Coordinates of C-alpha atoms and ligand atoms in Angstrom, one line a residue:
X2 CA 25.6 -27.5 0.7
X3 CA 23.3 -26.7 3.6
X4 CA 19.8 -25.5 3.0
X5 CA 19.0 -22.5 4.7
X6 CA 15.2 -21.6 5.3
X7 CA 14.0 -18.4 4.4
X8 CA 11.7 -17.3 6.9
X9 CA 10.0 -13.7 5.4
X10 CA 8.2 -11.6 8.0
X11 CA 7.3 -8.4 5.6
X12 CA 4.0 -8.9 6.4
X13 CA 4.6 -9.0 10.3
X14 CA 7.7 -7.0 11.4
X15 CA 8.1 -5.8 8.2
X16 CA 4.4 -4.3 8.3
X17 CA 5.7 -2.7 11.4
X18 CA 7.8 0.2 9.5
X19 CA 6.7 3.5 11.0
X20 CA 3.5 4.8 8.9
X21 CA 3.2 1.7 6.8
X22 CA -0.6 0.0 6.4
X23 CA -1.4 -2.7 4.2
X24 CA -4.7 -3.9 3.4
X25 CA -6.2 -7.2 3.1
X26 CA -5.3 -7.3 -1.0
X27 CA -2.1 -5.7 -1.0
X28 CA -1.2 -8.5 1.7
X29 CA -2.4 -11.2 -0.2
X30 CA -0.5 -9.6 -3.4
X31 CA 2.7 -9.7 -1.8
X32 CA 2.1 -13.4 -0.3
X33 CA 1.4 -14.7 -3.3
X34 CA 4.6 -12.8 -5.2
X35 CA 6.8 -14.4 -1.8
X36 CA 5.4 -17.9 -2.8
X37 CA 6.6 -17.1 -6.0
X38 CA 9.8 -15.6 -5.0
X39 CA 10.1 -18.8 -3.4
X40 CA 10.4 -18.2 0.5
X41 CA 10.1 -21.3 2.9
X42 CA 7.8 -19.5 5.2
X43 CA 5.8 -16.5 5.1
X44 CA 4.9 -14.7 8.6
X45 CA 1.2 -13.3 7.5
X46 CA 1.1 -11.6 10.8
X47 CA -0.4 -11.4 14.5
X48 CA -3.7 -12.7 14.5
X49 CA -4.3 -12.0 17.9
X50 CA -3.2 -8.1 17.5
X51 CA -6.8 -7.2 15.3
X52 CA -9.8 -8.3 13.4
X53 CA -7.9 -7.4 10.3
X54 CA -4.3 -9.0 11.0
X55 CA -6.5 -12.7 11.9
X56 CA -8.5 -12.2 8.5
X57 CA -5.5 -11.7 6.6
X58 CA -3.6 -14.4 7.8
X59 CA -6.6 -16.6 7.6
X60 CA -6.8 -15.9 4.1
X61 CA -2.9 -16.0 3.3
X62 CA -3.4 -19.4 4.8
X63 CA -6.1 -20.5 2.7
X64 CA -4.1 -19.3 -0.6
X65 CA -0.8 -20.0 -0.2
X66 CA 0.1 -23.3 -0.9
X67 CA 3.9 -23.4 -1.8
X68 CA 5.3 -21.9 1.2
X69 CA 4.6 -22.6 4.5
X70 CA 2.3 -19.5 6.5
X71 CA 2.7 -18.8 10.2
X72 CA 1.6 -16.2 12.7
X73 CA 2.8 -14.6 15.6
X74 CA 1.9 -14.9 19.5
X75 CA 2.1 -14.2 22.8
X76 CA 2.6 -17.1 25.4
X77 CA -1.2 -16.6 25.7
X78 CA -3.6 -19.5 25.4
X79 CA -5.9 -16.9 24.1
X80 CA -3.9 -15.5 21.6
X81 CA -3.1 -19.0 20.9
X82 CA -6.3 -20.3 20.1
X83 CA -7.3 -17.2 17.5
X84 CA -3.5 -18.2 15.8
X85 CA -5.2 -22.1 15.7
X86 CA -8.6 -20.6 14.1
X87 CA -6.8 -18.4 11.6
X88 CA -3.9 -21.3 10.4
X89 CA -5.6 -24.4 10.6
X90 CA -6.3 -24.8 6.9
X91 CA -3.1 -24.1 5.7
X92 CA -0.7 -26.6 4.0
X93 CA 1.5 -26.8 7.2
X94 CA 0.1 -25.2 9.9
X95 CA 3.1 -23.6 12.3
X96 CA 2.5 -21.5 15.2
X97 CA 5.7 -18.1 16.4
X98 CA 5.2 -17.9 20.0
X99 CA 7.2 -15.3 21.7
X100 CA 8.2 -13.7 25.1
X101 CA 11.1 -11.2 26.0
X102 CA 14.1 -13.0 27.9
X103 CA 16.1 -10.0 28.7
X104 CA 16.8 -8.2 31.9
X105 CA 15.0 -5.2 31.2
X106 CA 12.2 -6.8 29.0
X107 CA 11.1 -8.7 32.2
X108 CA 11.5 -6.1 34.4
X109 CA 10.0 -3.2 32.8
X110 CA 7.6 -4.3 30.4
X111 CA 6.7 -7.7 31.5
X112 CA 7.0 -7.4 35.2
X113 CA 7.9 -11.2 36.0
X114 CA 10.8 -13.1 37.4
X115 CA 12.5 -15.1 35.1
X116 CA 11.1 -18.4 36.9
X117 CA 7.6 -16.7 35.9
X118 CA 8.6 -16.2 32.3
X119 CA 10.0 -19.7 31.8
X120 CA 6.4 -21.1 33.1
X121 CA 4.7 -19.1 31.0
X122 CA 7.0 -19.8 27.8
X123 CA 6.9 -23.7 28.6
X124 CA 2.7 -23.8 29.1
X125 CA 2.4 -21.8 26.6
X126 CA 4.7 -24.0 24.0
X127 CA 3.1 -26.8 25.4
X128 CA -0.3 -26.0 24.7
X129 CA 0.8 -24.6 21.1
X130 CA 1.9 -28.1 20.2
X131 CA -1.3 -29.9 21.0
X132 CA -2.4 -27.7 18.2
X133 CA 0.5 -27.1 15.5
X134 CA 2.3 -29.6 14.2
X135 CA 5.4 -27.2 14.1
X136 CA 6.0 -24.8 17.1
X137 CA 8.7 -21.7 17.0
X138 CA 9.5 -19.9 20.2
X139 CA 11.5 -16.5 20.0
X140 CA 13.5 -15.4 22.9
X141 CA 12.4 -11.2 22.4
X142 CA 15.8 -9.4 23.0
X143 CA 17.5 -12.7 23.2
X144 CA 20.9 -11.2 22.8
X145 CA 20.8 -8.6 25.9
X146 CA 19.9 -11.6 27.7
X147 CA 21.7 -13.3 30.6
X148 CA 23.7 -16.2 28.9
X149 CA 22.5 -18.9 31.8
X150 CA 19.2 -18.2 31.4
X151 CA 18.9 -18.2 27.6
X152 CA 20.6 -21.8 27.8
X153 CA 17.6 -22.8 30.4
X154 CA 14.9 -21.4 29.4
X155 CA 15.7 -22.9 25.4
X156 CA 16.3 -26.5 26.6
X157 CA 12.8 -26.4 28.4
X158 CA 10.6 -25.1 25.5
X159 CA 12.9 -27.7 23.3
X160 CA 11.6 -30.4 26.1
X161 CA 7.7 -28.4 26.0
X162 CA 7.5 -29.2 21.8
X163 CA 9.2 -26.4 20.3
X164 CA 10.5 -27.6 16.5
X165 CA 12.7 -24.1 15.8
X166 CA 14.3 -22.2 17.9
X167 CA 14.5 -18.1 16.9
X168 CA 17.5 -16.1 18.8
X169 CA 16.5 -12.4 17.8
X170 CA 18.5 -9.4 17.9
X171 CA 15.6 -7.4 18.8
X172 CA 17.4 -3.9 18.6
X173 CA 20.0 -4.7 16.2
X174 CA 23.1 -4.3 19.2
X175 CA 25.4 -6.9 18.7
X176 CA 28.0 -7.5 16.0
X177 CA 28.6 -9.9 13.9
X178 CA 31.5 -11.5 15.9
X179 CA 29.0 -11.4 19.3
X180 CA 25.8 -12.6 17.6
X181 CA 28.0 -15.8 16.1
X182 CA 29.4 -16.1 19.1
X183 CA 26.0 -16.4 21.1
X184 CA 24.9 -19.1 18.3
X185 CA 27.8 -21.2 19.4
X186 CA 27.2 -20.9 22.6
X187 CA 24.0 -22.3 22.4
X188 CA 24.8 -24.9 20.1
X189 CA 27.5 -26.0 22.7
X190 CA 25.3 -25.4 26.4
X191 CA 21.7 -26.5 25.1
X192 CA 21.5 -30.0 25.7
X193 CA 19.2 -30.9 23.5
X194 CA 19.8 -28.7 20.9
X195 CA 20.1 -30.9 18.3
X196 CA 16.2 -31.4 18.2
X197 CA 15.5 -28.1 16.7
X198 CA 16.8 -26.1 13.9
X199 CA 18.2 -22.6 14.9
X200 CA 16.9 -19.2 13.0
X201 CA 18.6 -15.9 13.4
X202 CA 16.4 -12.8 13.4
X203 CA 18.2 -9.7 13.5
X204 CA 17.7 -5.7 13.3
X205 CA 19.2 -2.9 11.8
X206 CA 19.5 -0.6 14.4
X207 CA 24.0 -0.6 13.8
X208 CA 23.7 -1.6 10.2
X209 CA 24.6 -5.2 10.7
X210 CA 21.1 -7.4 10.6
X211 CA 22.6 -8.7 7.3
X212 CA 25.9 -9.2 8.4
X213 CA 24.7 -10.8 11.9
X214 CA 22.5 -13.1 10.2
X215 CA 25.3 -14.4 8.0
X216 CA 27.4 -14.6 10.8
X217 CA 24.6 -16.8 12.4
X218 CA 25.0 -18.9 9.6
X219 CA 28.3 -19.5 9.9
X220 CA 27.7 -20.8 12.7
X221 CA 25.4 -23.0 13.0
X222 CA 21.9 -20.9 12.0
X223 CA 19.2 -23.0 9.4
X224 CA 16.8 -20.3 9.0
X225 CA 16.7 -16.8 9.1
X226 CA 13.9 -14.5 9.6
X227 CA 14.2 -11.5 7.1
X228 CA 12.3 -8.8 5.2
X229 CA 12.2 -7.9 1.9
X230 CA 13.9 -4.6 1.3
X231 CA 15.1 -4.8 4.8
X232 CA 11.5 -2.9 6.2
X233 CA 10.7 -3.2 9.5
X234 CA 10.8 -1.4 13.2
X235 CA 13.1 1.3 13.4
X236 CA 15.7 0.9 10.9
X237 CA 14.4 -2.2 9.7
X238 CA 15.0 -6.3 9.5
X239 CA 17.8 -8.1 7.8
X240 CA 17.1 -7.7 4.1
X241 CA 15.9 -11.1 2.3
X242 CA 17.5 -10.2 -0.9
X243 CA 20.8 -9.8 0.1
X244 CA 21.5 -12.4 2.5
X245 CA 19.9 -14.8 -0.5
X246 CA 22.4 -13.2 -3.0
X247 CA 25.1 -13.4 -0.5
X248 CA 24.9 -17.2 0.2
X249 CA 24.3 -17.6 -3.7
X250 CA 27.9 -15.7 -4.9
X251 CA 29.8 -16.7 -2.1
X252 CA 28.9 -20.0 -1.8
X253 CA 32.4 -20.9 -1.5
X254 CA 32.6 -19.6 1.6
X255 CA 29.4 -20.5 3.2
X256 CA 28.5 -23.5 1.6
X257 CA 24.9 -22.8 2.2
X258 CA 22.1 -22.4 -0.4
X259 CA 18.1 -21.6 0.1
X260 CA 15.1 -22.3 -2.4
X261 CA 15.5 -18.0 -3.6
X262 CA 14.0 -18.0 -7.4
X263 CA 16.9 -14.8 -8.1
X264 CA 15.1 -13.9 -10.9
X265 CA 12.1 -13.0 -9.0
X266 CA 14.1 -10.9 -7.2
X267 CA 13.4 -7.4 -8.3
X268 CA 9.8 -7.6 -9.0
X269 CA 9.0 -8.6 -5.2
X270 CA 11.3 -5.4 -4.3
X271 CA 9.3 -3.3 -6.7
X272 CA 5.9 -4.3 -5.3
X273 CA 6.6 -4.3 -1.6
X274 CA 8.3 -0.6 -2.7
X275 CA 5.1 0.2 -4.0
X276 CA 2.5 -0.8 -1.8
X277 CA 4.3 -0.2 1.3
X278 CA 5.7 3.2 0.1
X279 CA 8.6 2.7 1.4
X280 CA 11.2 4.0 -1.5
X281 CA 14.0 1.6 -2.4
X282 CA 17.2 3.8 -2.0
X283 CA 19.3 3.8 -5.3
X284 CA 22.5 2.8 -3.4
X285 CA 20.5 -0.2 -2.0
X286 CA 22.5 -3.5 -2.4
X287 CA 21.1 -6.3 -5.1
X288 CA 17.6 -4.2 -5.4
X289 CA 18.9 -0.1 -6.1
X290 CA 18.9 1.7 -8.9
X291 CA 22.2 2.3 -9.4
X292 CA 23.5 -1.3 -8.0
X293 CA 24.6 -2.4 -11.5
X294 CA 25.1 1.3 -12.5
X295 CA 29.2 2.0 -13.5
X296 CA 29.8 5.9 -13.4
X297 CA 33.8 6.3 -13.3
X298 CA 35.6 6.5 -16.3
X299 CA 38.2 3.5 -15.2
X300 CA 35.0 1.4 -14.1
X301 CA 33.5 1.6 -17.6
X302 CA 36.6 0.9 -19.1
X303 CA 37.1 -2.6 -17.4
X304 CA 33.2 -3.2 -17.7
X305 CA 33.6 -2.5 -21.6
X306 CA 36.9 -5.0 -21.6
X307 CA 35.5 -8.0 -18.5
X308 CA 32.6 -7.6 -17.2
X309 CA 34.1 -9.5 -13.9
X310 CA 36.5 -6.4 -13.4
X311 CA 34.0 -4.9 -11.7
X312 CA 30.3 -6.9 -11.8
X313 CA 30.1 -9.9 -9.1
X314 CA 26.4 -10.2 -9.1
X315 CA 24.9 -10.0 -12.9
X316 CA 21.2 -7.4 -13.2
X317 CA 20.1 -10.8 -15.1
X318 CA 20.5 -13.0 -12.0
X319 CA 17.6 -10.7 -9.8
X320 CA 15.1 -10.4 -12.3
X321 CA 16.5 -6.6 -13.7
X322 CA 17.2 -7.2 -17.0
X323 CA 13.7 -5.7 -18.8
X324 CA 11.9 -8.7 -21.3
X325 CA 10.2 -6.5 -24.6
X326 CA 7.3 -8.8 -24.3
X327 CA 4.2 -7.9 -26.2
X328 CA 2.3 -5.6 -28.4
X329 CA -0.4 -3.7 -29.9
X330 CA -1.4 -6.9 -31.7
X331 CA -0.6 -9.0 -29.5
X332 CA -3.8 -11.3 -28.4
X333 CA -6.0 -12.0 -25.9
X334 CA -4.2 -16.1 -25.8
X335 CA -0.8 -13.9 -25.9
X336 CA -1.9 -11.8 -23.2
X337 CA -3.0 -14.4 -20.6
X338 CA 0.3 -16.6 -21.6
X339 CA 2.1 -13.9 -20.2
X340 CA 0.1 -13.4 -16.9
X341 CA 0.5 -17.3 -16.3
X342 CA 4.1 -17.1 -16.6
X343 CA 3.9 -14.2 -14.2
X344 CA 2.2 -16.5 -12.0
X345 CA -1.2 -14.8 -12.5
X346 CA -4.5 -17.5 -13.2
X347 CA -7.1 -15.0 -14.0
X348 CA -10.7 -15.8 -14.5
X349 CA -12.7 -14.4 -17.2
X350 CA -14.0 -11.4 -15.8
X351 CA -10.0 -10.1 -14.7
X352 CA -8.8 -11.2 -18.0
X353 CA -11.3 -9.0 -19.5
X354 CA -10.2 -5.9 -17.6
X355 CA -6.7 -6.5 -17.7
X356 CA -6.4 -7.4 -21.3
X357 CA -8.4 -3.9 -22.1
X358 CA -6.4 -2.0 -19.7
X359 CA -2.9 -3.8 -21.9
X360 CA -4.5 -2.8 -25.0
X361 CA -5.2 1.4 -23.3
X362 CA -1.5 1.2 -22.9
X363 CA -0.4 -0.2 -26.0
X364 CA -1.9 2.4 -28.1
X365 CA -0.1 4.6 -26.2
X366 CA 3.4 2.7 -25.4
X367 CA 5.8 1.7 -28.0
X368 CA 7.1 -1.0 -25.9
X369 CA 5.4 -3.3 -23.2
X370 CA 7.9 -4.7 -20.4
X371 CA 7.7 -7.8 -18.4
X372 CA 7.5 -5.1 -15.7
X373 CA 4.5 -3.3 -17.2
X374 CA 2.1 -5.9 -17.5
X375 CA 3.0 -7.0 -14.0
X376 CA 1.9 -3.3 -13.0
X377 CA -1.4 -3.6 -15.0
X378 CA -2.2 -7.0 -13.5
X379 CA -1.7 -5.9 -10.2
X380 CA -3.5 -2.6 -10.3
X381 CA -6.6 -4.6 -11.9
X382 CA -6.7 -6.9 -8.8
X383 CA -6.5 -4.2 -6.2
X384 CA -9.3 -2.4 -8.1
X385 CA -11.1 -5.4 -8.4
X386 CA -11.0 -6.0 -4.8
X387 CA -11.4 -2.4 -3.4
X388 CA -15.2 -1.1 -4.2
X389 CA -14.0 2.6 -3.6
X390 CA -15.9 5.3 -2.4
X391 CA -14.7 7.5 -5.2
X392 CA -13.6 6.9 -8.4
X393 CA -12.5 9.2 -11.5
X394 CA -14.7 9.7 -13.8
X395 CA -13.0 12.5 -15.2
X396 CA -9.9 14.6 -14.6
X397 CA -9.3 17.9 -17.0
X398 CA -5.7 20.2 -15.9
X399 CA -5.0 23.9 -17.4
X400 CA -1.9 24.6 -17.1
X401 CA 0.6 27.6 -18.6
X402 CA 3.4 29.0 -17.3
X403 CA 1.9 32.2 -17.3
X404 CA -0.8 31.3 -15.4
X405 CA -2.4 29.9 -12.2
X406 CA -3.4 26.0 -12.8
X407 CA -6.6 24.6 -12.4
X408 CA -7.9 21.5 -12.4
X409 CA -11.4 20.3 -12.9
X410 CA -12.9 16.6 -11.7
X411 CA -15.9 14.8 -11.6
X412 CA -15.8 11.6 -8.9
X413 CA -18.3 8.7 -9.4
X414 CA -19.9 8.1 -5.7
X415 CA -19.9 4.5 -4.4
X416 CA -23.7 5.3 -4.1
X417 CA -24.2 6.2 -7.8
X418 CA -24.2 10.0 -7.6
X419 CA -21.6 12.4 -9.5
X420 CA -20.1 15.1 -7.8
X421 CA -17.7 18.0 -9.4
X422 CA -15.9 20.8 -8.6
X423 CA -12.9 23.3 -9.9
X424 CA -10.1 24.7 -7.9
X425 CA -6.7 26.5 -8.7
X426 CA -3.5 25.5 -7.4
X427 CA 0.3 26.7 -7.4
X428 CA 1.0 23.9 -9.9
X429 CA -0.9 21.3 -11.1
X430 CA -0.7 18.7 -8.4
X431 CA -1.9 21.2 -6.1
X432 CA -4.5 22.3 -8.5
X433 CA -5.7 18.6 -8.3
X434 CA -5.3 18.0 -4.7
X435 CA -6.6 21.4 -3.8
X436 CA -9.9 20.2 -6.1
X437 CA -10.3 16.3 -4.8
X438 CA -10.1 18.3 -1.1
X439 CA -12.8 20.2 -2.0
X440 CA -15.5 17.6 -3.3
X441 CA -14.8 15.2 -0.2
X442 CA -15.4 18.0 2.4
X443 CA -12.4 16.7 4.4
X444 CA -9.1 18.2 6.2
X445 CA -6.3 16.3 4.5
X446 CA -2.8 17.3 4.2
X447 CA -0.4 15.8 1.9
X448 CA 2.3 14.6 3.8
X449 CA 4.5 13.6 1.0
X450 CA 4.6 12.2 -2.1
X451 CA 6.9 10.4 -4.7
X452 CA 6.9 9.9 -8.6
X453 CA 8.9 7.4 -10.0
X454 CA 8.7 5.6 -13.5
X455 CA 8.2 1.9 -14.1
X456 CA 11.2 0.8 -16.2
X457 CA 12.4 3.5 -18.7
X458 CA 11.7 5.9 -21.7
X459 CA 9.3 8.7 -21.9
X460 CA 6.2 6.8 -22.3
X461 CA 7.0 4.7 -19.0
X462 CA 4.0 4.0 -16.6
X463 CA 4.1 6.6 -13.6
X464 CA 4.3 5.5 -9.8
X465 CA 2.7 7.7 -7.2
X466 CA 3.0 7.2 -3.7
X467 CA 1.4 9.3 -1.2
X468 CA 1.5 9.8 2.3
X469 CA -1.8 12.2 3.9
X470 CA -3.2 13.0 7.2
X471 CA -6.7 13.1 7.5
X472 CA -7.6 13.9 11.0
X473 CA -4.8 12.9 12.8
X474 CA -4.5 9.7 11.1
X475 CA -1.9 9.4 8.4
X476 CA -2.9 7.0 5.6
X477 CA -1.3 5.8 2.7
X478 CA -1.7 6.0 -0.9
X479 CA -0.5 4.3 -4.6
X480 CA -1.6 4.2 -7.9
X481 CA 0.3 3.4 -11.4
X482 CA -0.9 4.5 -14.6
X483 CA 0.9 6.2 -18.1
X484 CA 0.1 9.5 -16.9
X485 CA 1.8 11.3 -14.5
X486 CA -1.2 13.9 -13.2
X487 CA -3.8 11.1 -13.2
X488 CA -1.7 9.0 -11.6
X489 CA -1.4 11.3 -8.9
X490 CA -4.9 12.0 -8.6
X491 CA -5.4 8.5 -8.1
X492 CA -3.1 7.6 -5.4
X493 CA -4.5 10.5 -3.6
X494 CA -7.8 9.2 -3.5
X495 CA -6.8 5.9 -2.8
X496 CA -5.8 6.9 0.5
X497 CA -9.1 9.0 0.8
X498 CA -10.9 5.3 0.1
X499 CA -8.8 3.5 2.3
X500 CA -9.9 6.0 5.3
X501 CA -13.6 5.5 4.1
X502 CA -13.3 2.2 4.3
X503 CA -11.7 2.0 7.5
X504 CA -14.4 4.4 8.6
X505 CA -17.1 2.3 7.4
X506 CA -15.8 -0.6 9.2
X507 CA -15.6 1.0 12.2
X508 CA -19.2 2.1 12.0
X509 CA -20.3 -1.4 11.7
X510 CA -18.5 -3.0 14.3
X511 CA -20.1 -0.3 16.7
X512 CA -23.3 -1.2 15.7
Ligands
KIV23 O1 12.5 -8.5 17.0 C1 11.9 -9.3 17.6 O2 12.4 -9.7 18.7 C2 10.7 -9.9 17.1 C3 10.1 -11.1 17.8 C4 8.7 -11.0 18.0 C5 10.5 -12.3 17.1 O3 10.2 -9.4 16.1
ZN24 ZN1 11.7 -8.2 15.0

């Protein structure tokens, strides 16, 4: 079997999906879930690009020790140097430098002759590995490039200190016979090919990145760059989960594993879901709803009789199956048992929170899942980490079908003060939104918003997700607790802090 590196850029290109915003806790939750998920490398981001992208990967690199963290950059020695400063403490500090090969990349956006870019690609590799011990160049748009050139411009970056090699698809046009085919090419043209291992990174644009990257694979490709979820620009990246699964079941065919924990599977869909907003579809392979859901009559039949009639990947393998784990007397020992084996050390003080905040639910909830005390210990750490400018203090709704709903909240101030108000709505969402809208003084518009339940039965935890625009700027917003109205509520206001807080740090840095 070959081993295949997973190379996970959610936090990069993934963080690139069209109204999508992390901040600097949600990034370090879903680094630490990819460790756990077991990914080879994590892409934390651009340092160069912000303040915020270089503090984040800074402190992905400084937390994550299982997987190796790297960060993007242009063949800048500038851009270079803040990648250094950012990635120097981590376990195995590796540099992604990049520059578009193509035609019209050149032409139009970078305005240089190809001699130009293969200087600036060389010095800039060059002076990456006096740095880094491991160096990855990307050709940007390698596959709408000239053939010749690719081969040339490879073997000098290969002969500058470049360890891998990445051959992007950078708008997801070639098929799965054509990107295999450029693979092979390379393979056979690059003379000193053999130095480097090859990584496919391919797009969605046709509805082949997955396909394409397997493809790679086949011939001849030992890491590929993918997303969970398949997020990313435009219609997305190739999707980690189901080019993992792929290899896994048809091993047969491509005789090719990777370090993928399956069973970890669903959970790190569930949370990049969450934070990122962006909505698993139910049809979505390995990670939907309804993947290991059998509606026809014949298909249940056969199910009923041999589950291999019609099953080829089991909901067990990727982590769906839901573990009744504890209850109401379950124990504080119990309780932080749990959070270990969901790879959570807490101190004293999160143990505290989060072990009131299990016992809240279980005098409410029959039955605590795997899944819900995964929900509760995330929650706590973005609370712990988010000192919000407005918090719920308390949240009353009216409601009859006969009559107009209203909704009545007092917000605790990040300054110590209380401030209330009542307002009516068409329903109660509105009621609430119409309400929060009036205490913080602000235009904001709900964009949209989605409910979904965490695992099943009435007294499931609720999701909200919320998309708003608050003066132009659309923002984000999550929150997951038993009830449905509060829970909305709260991811509203959560993208009301978020804006604060980008606000705030705005104010500071102009002054
Ligand atoms: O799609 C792409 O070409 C990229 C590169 C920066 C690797 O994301
Ligand atoms: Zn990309």
């Amino acid at each position: 079997m070959r081993k295949i590196d997973i190379f996970d850029t959610t936090l990069r290109d993934g963080e690139q999906s069209p109204g999508v915003s992390l901040n600097l806790a949600e990034k370090i939750e879903i680094a630490k879930q990819l460790e756990r998920l077991g990914v080879d490398i994590i892409e934390a981001g651009f340092p160069a690009s912000s303040n915020g992208d270089f503090e984040s990967v800074k402190t992905i690199a400084e937390v994550v020790k299982d997987s190796s963290v790297t960060g993007l950059s242009r063949v800048l020695k500038s851009d270079i140097d803040v990648a250094w400063e950012a990635l120097k403490n981590s376990a195995e500090p590796r540099i992604h430098v990049f520059v578009a090969t193509s035609p019209i990349h050149m032409k139009h956006k970078l305005m240089q002759t190809p001699d130009e870019v293969v200087e600036s690609a060389v010095s800039a590799v060059k002076y990456a590995a006096e740095r880094f011990p491991i160096v990855q160049w990307s050709a940007e748009d390698a596959c709408r490039s000239d053939r010749d050139f690719l081969v040339r411009i490879i073997k000098e970056v290969i002969d500058a200190g470049a360890r891998v090699i990445n051959i992007p698809d950078t708008v997801g046009y070639r098929s799965p016979n054509e990107y295999g085919e450029i693979i092979k090419h390379l393979r056979d043209n690059v003379p000193n090919i053999d130095k480097v291992k090859l990584s496919a990174h391919c797009h969605d644009d046709l509805g082949m990145a997955v396909a394409n990257s397997l493809s790679g694979i086949e011939n001849g490709i030992e890491q590929v760059e993918c997303t969970i979820n398949g997020i990313g620009e435009r219609a997305g990246n190739a999707s980690l989960e189901e080019i993992a699964v792929a290899l896994h079941i048809r091993k047969d065919h491509y005789q090719a594993e990777t370090n993928i924990k399956f069973n970890e599977i669903k959970r790190t869909s569930s949370l990049v879901s969450k934070l990122t907003g962006m909505i698993v579809p139910a049809n979505k392979a390995v990670v939907g709803a309804n993947a290991f859901a059998h509606q026809s009559g014949i298909h249940q039949d056969g199910m009923l009789k041999e589950k291999t009639t019609y099953e080829i990947i089991t909901p067990e393998l990727v982590g769906f199956e839901t573990k009744l784990v504890l209850g109401k007397l379950s124990g504080r020992n119990a309780f932080n048992e749990k959070a270990k084996e969901l790879g959570f050390e807490l101190d004293k003080n999160e143990l505290k929170k989060a072990f009131t905040a299990f016992k809240d639910l279980a005098d409410k909830k029959k039955e605590i899942t795997d899944d819900d005390i995964y929900a509760i210990l995330t929650e706590n750490r973005f609370e712990a980490s988010a000192s919000p400018y407005y918090e719920i203090e308390q949240l009353q709704v009216q409601y009859d079908t006969n009559n107009i709903a209203t909704a009545t909240i007092s917000l605790k101030t990040s300054d110590g003060g209380t401030v209330k108000a009542m307002e009516k709505g068409s329903g109660s969402v509105d009621a609430i939104y119409n309400t929060l809208e009036s205490i913080i003084g602000m235009k904001i518009v709900l964009k949209d918003y989605k409910l979904q339940s965490i695992g099943e039965g009435k007294d499931a935890l609720a999701q909200v997700n919320v998309k708003v625009d608050i003066n132009g700027k659309k923002i984000n917003g999550h929150a997951t607790v038993q009830d449905v109205l509060e829970a909305s509520a709260k991811a509203y206001l959560n993208a009301v802090n978020r804006v604060m807080t980008v606000q705030a740090n705005k104010k500071v840095a102009s002054n």
